[in-house]
Short mmCIF file of C-alpha atoms in Angstrom, two decimals:
data_model
loop_
_atom_site.label_atom_id
_atom_site.label_comp_id
_atom_site.label_asym_id
_atom_site.label_seq_id
_atom_site.Cartn_x
_atom_site.Cartn_y
_atom_site.Cartn_z
CA UNK D 24 -20.58 -9.69 -81.86
CA UNK D 25 -19.16 -8.37 -78.67
CA UNK D 26 -17.16 -10.45 -76.24
CA UNK D 27 -19.59 -10.98 -73.37
CA UNK D 28 -17.21 -12.82 -71.15
CA UNK D 29 -15.50 -11.39 -68.09
CA UNK D 30 -11.87 -12.32 -68.05
CA UNK D 31 -10.29 -13.77 -64.97
CA UNK D 32 -10.80 -16.77 -62.81
CA UNK D 33 -14.57 -16.20 -62.56
CA UNK D 34 -15.57 -15.37 -66.17
CA UNK D 35 -19.29 -14.88 -66.50
CA UNK D 36 -21.49 -14.80 -69.56
CA UNK D 37 -25.05 -13.63 -70.03
CA UNK D 38 -27.20 -16.10 -71.86
CA UNK D 39 -30.71 -15.90 -73.20
CA UNK D 40 -32.98 -18.23 -71.21
CA UNK D 41 -35.57 -18.49 -73.94
CA UNK D 42 -32.90 -19.57 -76.47
CA UNK D 43 -31.72 -22.34 -74.16
CA UNK D 44 -35.28 -23.58 -73.67
CA UNK D 45 -36.04 -23.35 -77.38
CA UNK D 46 -32.91 -25.27 -78.43
CA UNK D 47 -33.47 -27.96 -75.75
CA UNK D 48 -37.08 -28.56 -76.73
CA UNK D 49 -36.21 -28.47 -80.40
CA UNK D 50 -33.75 -31.32 -79.85
CA UNK D 51 -36.10 -33.21 -77.51
CA UNK D 52 -33.72 -32.96 -74.58
CA UNK D 53 -34.78 -32.91 -70.97
CA UNK D 54 -33.66 -30.51 -68.27
CA UNK D 55 -32.17 -33.54 -66.48
CA UNK D 56 -30.01 -34.29 -69.53
CA UNK D 57 -28.69 -30.73 -69.62
CA UNK D 58 -28.20 -30.67 -65.86
CA UNK D 59 -26.18 -33.90 -66.06
CA UNK D 60 -24.12 -32.57 -68.97
CA UNK D 61 -23.34 -29.25 -67.31
CA UNK D 62 -22.97 -30.77 -63.79
CA UNK D 63 -25.68 -28.61 -62.24
CA UNK D 64 -29.12 -29.41 -60.89
CA UNK D 65 -32.35 -29.41 -62.88
CA UNK D 66 -33.45 -26.44 -60.77
CA UNK D 67 -30.49 -24.47 -62.07
CA UNK D 68 -31.37 -25.34 -65.67
CA UNK D 69 -34.95 -24.34 -65.01
CA UNK D 70 -33.85 -21.06 -63.45
CA UNK D 71 -31.60 -20.29 -66.46
CA UNK D 72 -34.43 -21.01 -68.87
CA UNK D 73 -37.03 -19.01 -67.05
CA UNK D 74 -34.93 -15.91 -66.51
CA UNK D 75 -34.59 -13.57 -69.38
CA UNK D 76 -30.86 -13.00 -69.26
CA UNK D 77 -29.29 -15.15 -66.56
CA UNK D 78 -25.64 -14.62 -65.87
CA UNK D 79 -23.79 -17.93 -65.70
CA UNK D 80 -20.20 -19.07 -65.52
CA UNK D 81 -18.52 -19.13 -68.89
CA UNK D 82 -17.37 -22.67 -68.15
CA UNK D 83 -20.99 -23.74 -67.63
CA UNK D 84 -22.02 -21.75 -70.70
CA UNK D 85 -19.54 -23.68 -72.85
CA UNK D 86 -20.73 -27.04 -71.45
CA UNK D 87 -24.33 -25.99 -72.03
CA UNK D 88 -23.55 -24.95 -75.62
CA UNK D 89 -21.76 -28.25 -76.20
CA UNK D 90 -24.73 -30.22 -74.86
CA UNK D 91 -27.06 -28.29 -77.17
CA UNK D 92 -24.63 -28.69 -80.12
CA UNK D 93 -24.34 -24.94 -80.71
CA UNK D 94 -21.56 -22.43 -80.21
CA UNK D 95 -21.70 -20.42 -77.02
CA UNK D 96 -22.53 -17.27 -78.96
CA UNK D 97 -25.77 -18.90 -80.11
CA UNK D 98 -27.04 -18.87 -76.53
CA UNK D 99 -26.29 -15.24 -75.97
CA UNK D 100 -28.49 -12.23 -76.55
CA UNK D 101 -26.86 -9.96 -79.06
CA UNK D 102 -27.36 -6.62 -77.30
CA UNK D 103 -27.13 -7.79 -73.76
CA UNK D 104 -25.23 -5.92 -71.18
CA UNK D 105 -22.90 -8.23 -69.40
CA UNK D 106 -21.25 -8.05 -66.00
CA UNK D 107 -19.23 -4.93 -65.13
CA UNK D 108 -16.56 -4.43 -67.70
CA UNK D 109 -13.26 -5.94 -66.83
CA UNK D 110 -10.36 -3.81 -65.79
CA UNK D 111 -7.14 -4.85 -67.42
CA UNK D 112 -4.94 -6.42 -64.80
CA UNK D 113 -2.14 -3.97 -65.57
CA UNK D 114 -4.26 -1.01 -64.48
CA UNK D 115 -5.30 -2.44 -61.15
CA UNK D 116 -3.44 -0.72 -58.37
CA UNK D 117 -3.51 -3.11 -55.44
CA UNK D 118 -7.26 -3.28 -55.10
CA UNK D 119 -8.55 -4.47 -51.72
CA UNK D 120 -9.08 -8.16 -52.03
CA UNK D 121 -12.34 -9.52 -50.69
CA UNK D 122 -11.93 -12.56 -48.51
CA UNK D 123 -11.57 -15.51 -50.77
CA UNK D 124 -12.47 -19.01 -49.80
CA UNK D 125 -8.93 -19.78 -48.74
CA UNK D 126 -8.68 -16.61 -46.59
CA UNK D 127 -11.95 -17.42 -44.86
CA UNK D 128 -10.81 -20.93 -44.13
CA UNK D 129 -7.52 -19.52 -42.81
CA UNK D 130 -9.45 -17.23 -40.45
CA UNK D 131 -11.54 -20.19 -39.38
CA UNK D 132 -8.33 -22.04 -38.58
CA UNK D 133 -6.89 -19.07 -36.61
CA UNK D 134 -9.94 -18.54 -34.37
CA UNK D 135 -9.34 -21.47 -32.02
CA UNK D 136 -5.70 -20.40 -31.70
CA UNK D 137 -6.78 -16.85 -30.82
CA UNK D 138 -9.24 -18.10 -28.23
CA UNK D 139 -6.60 -20.39 -26.72
CA UNK D 140 -4.08 -17.54 -26.57
CA UNK D 141 -6.62 -15.24 -24.89
CA UNK D 142 -7.55 -17.92 -22.37
CA UNK D 143 -3.90 -18.53 -21.53
CA UNK D 144 -3.33 -14.79 -21.13
CA UNK D 145 -6.29 -14.52 -18.74
CA UNK D 146 -4.99 -17.48 -16.72
CA UNK D 147 -1.53 -15.87 -16.44
CA UNK D 148 -3.03 -12.52 -15.37
CA UNK D 149 -5.26 -14.18 -12.77
CA UNK D 150 -2.34 -16.19 -11.41
CA UNK D 151 -0.18 -13.08 -11.15
CA UNK D 152 -2.97 -11.18 -9.39
CA UNK D 153 -3.58 -14.05 -6.98
CA UNK D 154 0.12 -14.38 -6.22
CA UNK D 155 0.54 -10.68 -5.59
CA UNK D 156 -2.57 -9.86 -3.62
CA UNK D 157 -4.23 -12.98 -2.32
CA UNK D 158 -1.36 -14.67 -0.57
CA UNK D 159 1.37 -12.13 0.15
CA UNK D 160 4.51 -13.54 1.65
CA UNK D 161 4.42 -13.07 5.36
CA UNK D 162 7.43 -11.31 6.79
CA UNK D 163 7.89 -9.90 10.23
CA UNK D 164 10.33 -7.35 11.52
CA UNK D 165 11.98 -7.69 14.89
CA UNK D 166 13.89 -4.83 16.48
CA UNK D 167 15.63 -4.72 19.82
CA UNK D 168 15.79 -1.61 21.96
CA UNK D 169 18.47 -1.83 24.59
CA UNK D 170 19.95 1.22 26.35
CA UNK D 171 23.31 2.45 25.16
CA UNK D 172 24.68 2.25 28.66
CA UNK D 173 23.92 0.91 32.08
CA UNK D 174 25.47 0.63 35.52
CA UNK D 175 26.76 -2.74 36.64
CA UNK D 176 24.35 -4.33 39.10
CA UNK D 177 21.51 -1.91 38.27
CA UNK D 178 18.53 -3.33 36.41
CA UNK D 179 17.76 -2.08 32.92
CA UNK D 180 15.12 -3.07 30.36
CA UNK D 181 15.57 -4.62 26.93
CA UNK D 182 12.63 -4.52 24.57
CA UNK D 183 12.00 -6.50 21.37
CA UNK D 184 9.32 -5.09 19.09
CA UNK D 185 7.73 -7.37 16.49
CA UNK D 186 5.82 -5.79 13.61
CA UNK D 187 4.43 -6.91 10.28
CA UNK D 188 2.26 -9.81 11.41
CA UNK D 189 -1.24 -10.01 9.90
CA UNK D 190 -3.88 -8.00 11.70
CA UNK D 191 -6.78 -10.32 10.98
CA UNK D 192 -5.39 -13.67 12.10
CA UNK D 193 -3.06 -14.78 14.88
CA UNK D 194 0.50 -15.60 13.89
CA UNK D 195 2.69 -17.83 16.02
CA UNK D 196 6.07 -16.20 16.59
CA UNK D 197 9.17 -17.77 18.05
CA UNK D 198 11.73 -15.46 19.65
CA UNK D 199 15.02 -16.78 20.92
CA UNK D 200 17.04 -14.20 22.84
CA UNK D 201 20.52 -15.25 23.97
CA UNK D 202 21.40 -13.70 27.29
CA UNK D 203 24.83 -12.24 27.94
CA UNK D 204 27.00 -14.51 30.07
CA UNK D 205 27.21 -11.94 32.86
CA UNK D 206 23.46 -11.24 32.99
CA UNK D 207 20.77 -12.14 35.52
CA UNK D 208 17.14 -11.91 34.49
CA UNK D 209 14.95 -9.88 36.85
CA UNK D 210 11.64 -9.78 34.93
CA UNK D 211 10.22 -11.13 31.70
CA UNK D 212 7.15 -9.94 29.80
CA UNK D 213 5.14 -11.72 28.59
CA UNK D 214 5.80 -14.76 30.75
CA UNK D 215 7.43 -17.66 28.96
CA UNK D 216 6.05 -21.19 28.93
CA UNK D 217 7.65 -23.99 30.94
CA UNK D 218 11.07 -24.66 29.49
CA UNK D 219 11.15 -21.30 27.77
CA UNK D 220 13.59 -19.84 30.25
CA UNK D 221 17.11 -21.19 30.36
CA UNK D 222 20.24 -19.87 31.98
CA UNK D 223 21.51 -18.36 28.77
CA UNK D 224 18.37 -17.92 26.70
CA UNK D 225 14.78 -16.70 26.80
CA UNK D 226 12.43 -18.38 24.34
CA UNK D 227 8.97 -17.01 23.67
CA UNK D 228 6.40 -18.83 21.57
CA UNK D 229 3.37 -16.57 21.26
CA UNK D 230 0.52 -15.89 18.90
CA UNK D 231 0.35 -12.24 17.99
CA UNK D 232 -1.82 -9.91 15.92
CA UNK D 233 -0.06 -7.29 13.79
CA UNK D 234 2.54 -6.25 16.40
CA UNK D 235 3.72 -7.16 19.87
CA UNK D 236 6.35 -6.20 22.38
CA UNK D 237 8.51 -8.66 24.30
CA UNK D 238 10.70 -7.35 27.07
CA UNK D 239 12.90 -8.34 29.95
CA UNK D 240 14.85 -6.62 32.70
CA UNK D 241 18.36 -7.78 33.51
CA UNK D 242 21.28 -6.96 35.75
CA UNK D 243 24.79 -7.38 34.49
CA UNK D 244 28.13 -7.63 36.20
CA UNK D 245 31.33 -6.13 34.94
CA UNK D 246 33.51 -3.10 35.09
CA UNK D 247 33.31 0.32 33.54
CA UNK D 248 33.97 0.13 29.81
CA UNK D 249 32.82 -3.48 29.48
CA UNK D 250 30.32 -4.25 26.74
CA UNK D 251 27.20 -6.33 27.04
CA UNK D 252 26.27 -8.01 23.74
CA UNK D 253 22.82 -9.15 22.68
CA UNK D 254 21.86 -11.61 19.99
CA UNK D 255 18.58 -13.26 19.17
CA UNK D 256 16.34 -14.46 16.37
CA UNK D 257 12.67 -14.03 15.59
CA UNK D 258 10.68 -16.09 13.13
CA UNK D 259 7.23 -17.27 12.28
CA UNK D 260 6.58 -20.70 13.74
CA UNK D 261 6.87 -23.46 11.14
CA UNK D 262 8.92 -21.43 8.70
CA UNK D 263 11.82 -23.29 7.17
CA UNK D 264 15.36 -21.95 6.97
CA UNK D 265 17.49 -20.02 9.39
CA UNK D 266 15.49 -17.55 11.49
CA UNK D 267 16.55 -13.95 10.85
CA UNK D 268 18.44 -12.12 13.60
CA UNK D 269 16.73 -9.43 15.62
CA UNK D 270 17.74 -5.97 14.44
CA UNK D 271 18.22 -2.76 16.39
CA UNK D 272 20.61 -2.24 19.26
CA UNK D 273 22.92 -5.09 20.20
CA UNK D 274 25.45 -3.59 22.63
CA UNK D 275 25.12 -1.87 25.99
CA UNK D 276 28.16 -0.27 27.59
CA UNK D 277 28.75 -0.54 31.32
CA UNK D 278 29.44 2.87 32.87
CA UNK D 279 28.36 5.38 35.50
CA UNK D 280 25.19 6.73 33.90
CA UNK D 281 21.57 5.75 34.41
CA UNK D 282 20.24 3.78 31.45
CA UNK D 283 17.43 6.40 30.98
CA UNK D 284 19.96 9.23 30.75
CA UNK D 285 20.46 8.83 27.02
CA UNK D 286 22.85 11.75 26.51
CA UNK D 287 24.90 10.96 29.64
CA UNK D 288 24.63 14.48 31.09
CA UNK D 289 23.63 13.31 34.61
CA UNK D 290 20.17 14.78 34.06
CA UNK D 291 17.02 12.99 33.03
CA UNK D 292 15.40 15.54 30.77
CA UNK D 293 11.78 15.91 29.71
CA UNK D 294 12.40 14.12 26.40
CA UNK D 295 14.20 11.29 28.20
CA UNK D 296 11.44 10.70 30.72
CA UNK D 297 8.81 10.91 27.98
CA UNK D 298 10.77 8.27 26.02
CA UNK D 299 10.83 5.99 29.07
CA UNK D 300 7.11 6.36 29.63
CA UNK D 301 6.27 6.00 25.94
CA UNK D 302 8.30 2.82 25.60
CA UNK D 303 7.63 1.00 28.84
CA UNK D 304 4.25 2.18 30.15
CA UNK D 305 2.32 -0.33 28.12
CA UNK D 306 4.47 -3.34 28.92
CA UNK D 307 2.80 -5.27 31.67
CA UNK D 308 4.94 -6.81 34.33
CA UNK D 309 8.02 -4.77 33.50
CA UNK D 310 9.20 -2.62 36.38
CA UNK D 311 11.79 -0.14 35.19
CA UNK D 312 11.97 1.58 38.60
CA UNK D 313 10.01 4.52 37.26
CA UNK D 314 9.83 6.16 40.70
CA UNK D 315 13.62 6.60 40.82
CA UNK D 316 13.64 7.90 37.25
CA UNK D 317 10.92 10.45 38.06
CA UNK D 318 12.76 11.57 41.17
CA UNK D 319 15.88 12.16 39.11
CA UNK D 320 13.82 13.98 36.48
CA UNK D 321 12.24 16.28 39.10
CA UNK D 322 15.63 17.03 40.59
CA UNK D 323 18.33 19.03 38.95
CA UNK D 324 20.52 16.00 38.28
CA UNK D 325 22.00 12.82 39.74
CA UNK D 326 25.27 11.17 40.58
CA UNK D 327 26.00 7.48 40.83
CA UNK D 328 27.60 6.57 44.14
CA UNK D 329 29.77 3.54 43.53
CA UNK D 330 30.30 2.96 47.22
CA UNK D 331 26.66 2.95 48.30
CA UNK D 332 25.53 1.58 44.95
CA UNK D 333 22.79 4.19 44.73
CA UNK D 334 21.84 7.37 42.88
CA UNK D 335 22.31 10.68 44.66
CA UNK D 336 19.64 13.06 43.42
CA UNK D 337 20.65 16.70 43.23
CA UNK D 338 18.00 19.23 44.28
CA UNK L 24 -3.81 23.64 -36.60
CA UNK L 25 -6.74 24.19 -34.24
CA UNK L 26 -6.56 23.15 -30.59
CA UNK L 27 -9.68 21.82 -28.91
CA UNK L 28 -10.90 23.69 -25.78
CA UNK L 29 -10.19 20.60 -23.68
CA UNK L 30 -6.55 20.59 -24.83
CA UNK L 31 -6.24 24.35 -24.38
CA UNK L 32 -7.31 24.25 -20.69
CA UNK L 33 -5.51 21.00 -19.87
CA UNK L 34 -2.34 22.62 -18.39
CA UNK L 35 -4.48 24.87 -16.17
CA UNK L 36 -6.54 21.91 -14.96
CA UNK L 37 -3.35 19.98 -14.13
CA UNK L 38 -1.86 23.00 -12.35
CA UNK L 39 -5.06 23.52 -10.35
CA UNK L 40 -5.15 19.85 -9.38
CA UNK L 41 -1.54 20.01 -8.18
CA UNK L 42 -2.29 23.13 -6.10
CA UNK L 43 -5.38 21.55 -4.53
CA UNK L 44 -3.45 18.36 -3.75
CA UNK L 45 -0.60 20.36 -2.26
CA UNK L 46 -2.93 22.40 -0.04
CA UNK L 47 -4.73 19.22 1.03
CA UNK L 48 -1.54 17.33 1.96
CA UNK L 49 -0.09 20.41 3.66
CA UNK L 50 -3.21 20.77 5.78
CA UNK L 51 -2.99 17.10 6.71
CA UNK L 52 0.66 17.50 7.70
CA UNK L 53 -0.17 20.59 9.75
CA UNK L 54 -2.95 18.72 11.50
CA UNK L 55 -0.47 15.95 12.36
CA UNK L 56 1.99 18.52 13.72
CA UNK L 57 -0.57 20.16 15.99
CA UNK L 58 -1.71 17.20 18.01
CA UNK L 59 -1.90 19.44 21.05
CA UNK L 60 -3.00 23.06 21.21
CA UNK L 61 -3.52 25.26 24.23
CA UNK L 62 -5.28 28.39 25.32
CA UNK L 63 -5.46 30.37 28.56
CA UNK L 64 -9.14 30.52 29.42
CA UNK L 65 -8.29 32.70 32.40
CA UNK L 66 -5.01 34.53 32.72
CA UNK L 67 -5.81 37.06 35.43
CA UNK L 68 -7.18 37.08 38.95
CA UNK L 69 -6.49 34.28 41.41
CA UNK L 70 -7.62 31.36 39.22
CA UNK L 71 -5.46 30.79 36.16
CA UNK L 72 -6.96 28.25 33.79
CA UNK L 73 -5.14 26.69 30.85
CA UNK L 74 -7.08 24.42 28.50
CA UNK L 75 -5.22 21.94 26.32
CA UNK L 76 -6.95 20.37 23.36
CA UNK L 77 -5.53 16.95 22.50
CA UNK L 78 -6.21 15.54 19.06
CA UNK L 79 -6.23 11.98 17.86
CA UNK L 80 -3.86 10.11 17.87
CA UNK L 81 -3.15 11.46 21.32
CA UNK L 82 0.44 11.50 22.57
CA UNK L 83 0.81 8.81 25.22
CA UNK L 84 2.39 11.16 27.77
CA UNK L 85 2.54 14.91 28.22
CA UNK L 86 4.66 17.30 30.24
CA UNK L 87 3.23 20.72 30.98
CA UNK L 88 5.29 23.45 32.57
CA UNK L 89 3.94 26.86 33.59
CA UNK L 90 6.03 29.91 34.39
CA UNK L 91 4.93 32.87 36.41
CA UNK L 92 6.57 35.55 38.49
CA UNK L 93 8.04 34.10 41.76
CA UNK L 94 6.23 36.75 43.77
CA UNK L 95 2.94 34.94 43.11
CA UNK L 96 2.06 32.50 45.89
CA UNK L 97 0.52 29.27 44.63
CA UNK L 98 -2.14 27.83 46.94
CA UNK L 99 -3.29 24.87 44.89
CA UNK L 100 -3.12 23.20 41.48
CA UNK L 101 -5.58 20.95 39.71
CA UNK L 102 -4.68 18.33 38.71
CA UNK L 103 -1.95 18.08 41.28
CA UNK L 104 1.39 19.19 39.89
CA UNK L 105 4.42 16.90 40.04
CA UNK L 106 6.68 19.71 41.10
CA UNK L 107 6.23 23.29 42.27
CA UNK L 108 9.33 25.39 42.38
CA UNK L 109 8.00 28.49 44.15
CA UNK L 110 11.39 30.19 44.17
CA UNK L 111 11.57 30.03 40.37
CA UNK L 112 7.80 30.37 39.74
CA UNK L 113 7.80 27.05 37.92
CA UNK L 114 5.07 24.38 38.06
CA UNK L 115 5.42 21.02 36.33
CA UNK L 116 2.89 18.32 35.48
CA UNK L 117 3.41 14.88 33.98
CA UNK L 118 0.33 13.30 32.40
CA UNK L 119 0.49 9.61 31.58
CA UNK L 120 -1.74 7.64 29.20
CA UNK L 121 -3.44 10.77 27.90
CA UNK L 122 -6.54 10.58 25.72
CA UNK L 123 -7.86 12.96 23.13
CA UNK L 124 -10.13 15.73 24.44
CA UNK L 125 -9.72 18.79 26.59
CA UNK L 126 -7.35 18.81 29.54
CA UNK L 127 -7.89 21.68 31.94
CA UNK L 128 -5.15 22.88 34.31
CA UNK L 129 -5.95 25.30 37.10
CA UNK L 130 -3.62 27.32 39.27
CA UNK L 131 -5.05 28.95 42.38
CA UNK L 132 -3.06 31.91 43.65
CA UNK L 133 -3.23 33.65 46.99
CA UNK L 134 -3.50 37.02 45.25
CA UNK L 135 -4.42 38.09 41.73
CA UNK L 136 -1.68 37.24 39.24
CA UNK L 137 1.12 39.71 38.94
CA UNK L 138 3.41 39.68 35.96
CA UNK L 139 3.24 37.39 32.96
CA UNK L 140 2.30 33.74 32.70
CA UNK L 141 3.18 31.25 30.02
CA UNK L 142 3.37 27.52 29.48
CA UNK L 143 5.30 24.92 27.53
CA UNK L 144 3.82 21.58 26.54
CA UNK L 145 6.20 18.75 25.61
CA UNK L 146 5.38 15.39 24.09
CA UNK L 147 6.62 12.77 21.65
CA UNK L 148 4.61 12.34 18.48
CA UNK L 149 2.91 8.93 18.52
CA UNK L 150 3.74 8.27 14.84
CA UNK L 151 7.50 8.65 14.92
CA UNK L 152 8.47 9.56 18.47
CA UNK L 153 9.59 13.06 17.45
CA UNK L 154 9.96 15.35 20.45
CA UNK L 155 7.63 18.33 20.16
CA UNK L 156 7.51 21.51 22.21
CA UNK L 157 4.58 23.91 22.19
CA UNK L 158 4.70 27.37 23.76
CA UNK L 159 1.48 28.95 25.01
CA UNK L 160 0.89 32.51 26.17
CA UNK L 161 -2.35 34.34 26.96
#
């Protein structure tokens, strides 16, 4: 007789259904008795009996044989072909293992963890996106444009340009510009609110869109070679911390040259008059004495007369 | 080892893309440089007409200077020039708050133009304030 069992943890044997039925009936046993003895259901016993060569676990086969008081071989068909022949364990070269019960349960345990990890990842990504694009930190840039030089007693403009404010909503800006001790304010644009103008400081509180220009015209006293220093801060209203200082030019030298004569050659050139117009044309309420500047530009030069305190235009 | 057609032509596709991008950006830069262009519509006879084409974004202010032989006698200019130096044959305009479009400058002479005429347009680029000078001749 051949060994019909399959070695390994799941050994199977092929039994003859008709033999089982015959032996049971011969001994006057019921299917319920066999089912109870083998620890299976009566349906299983019925299925084994009615199939010609059912393949059952060897363990069940042994219990069944014991219940029928016969050796296991007595239940088997002699020439039956059993389950695929076993491969000796030594010849198996790392075969792919099908998911066993324990692996499946492990996967079942991992799934919630995977879902949780993915959800957390999505939350982090969304938060990062929101932080970067939805509520960017608002920063403004403030730059002062003061001439490099001026003549004592002659008015000259100082301009503060604010950029970087949002375009779509108004932003309240506070500008505090400390005036030099020897300065007298001639004009301010835009006008400041009540209390915004002090002897030594101009304070603007304005709502702006995207960019804005604040300017003033002053006269200073002093002698040739003296320096006029500027300092101020610009910040968004309600922001905590020290307001950042206004960048750009911070010193104007007192001398003998018109403030619009950038290269101090006693001529107001085309590029110099274009710069004056480009910078100050749009600022309402700021009079930079453009008529005098144009007269100098149309002439061949100028000379500052210290005695008469006026410009002599050369034809 | 065989190379797929897509892999074989990939360097050429990249090179072509770079060339197209370069040409495109160069043309954009050139367009930005030439915010103002000019042409003499009439450069003979008694009426000398110079047309300036101003692109967007238009320079805020423009200076136009025309040079002609001092022997020409200028009767009138339109628009009115800021300065006419008849002895030097030099006429100067200053245009403020200019807009994009065509700006036409006319010189009316007593007699048909003798000698050459030319012009220089000066402005500051609105983007960066760079001073630009453009020379125009018939």
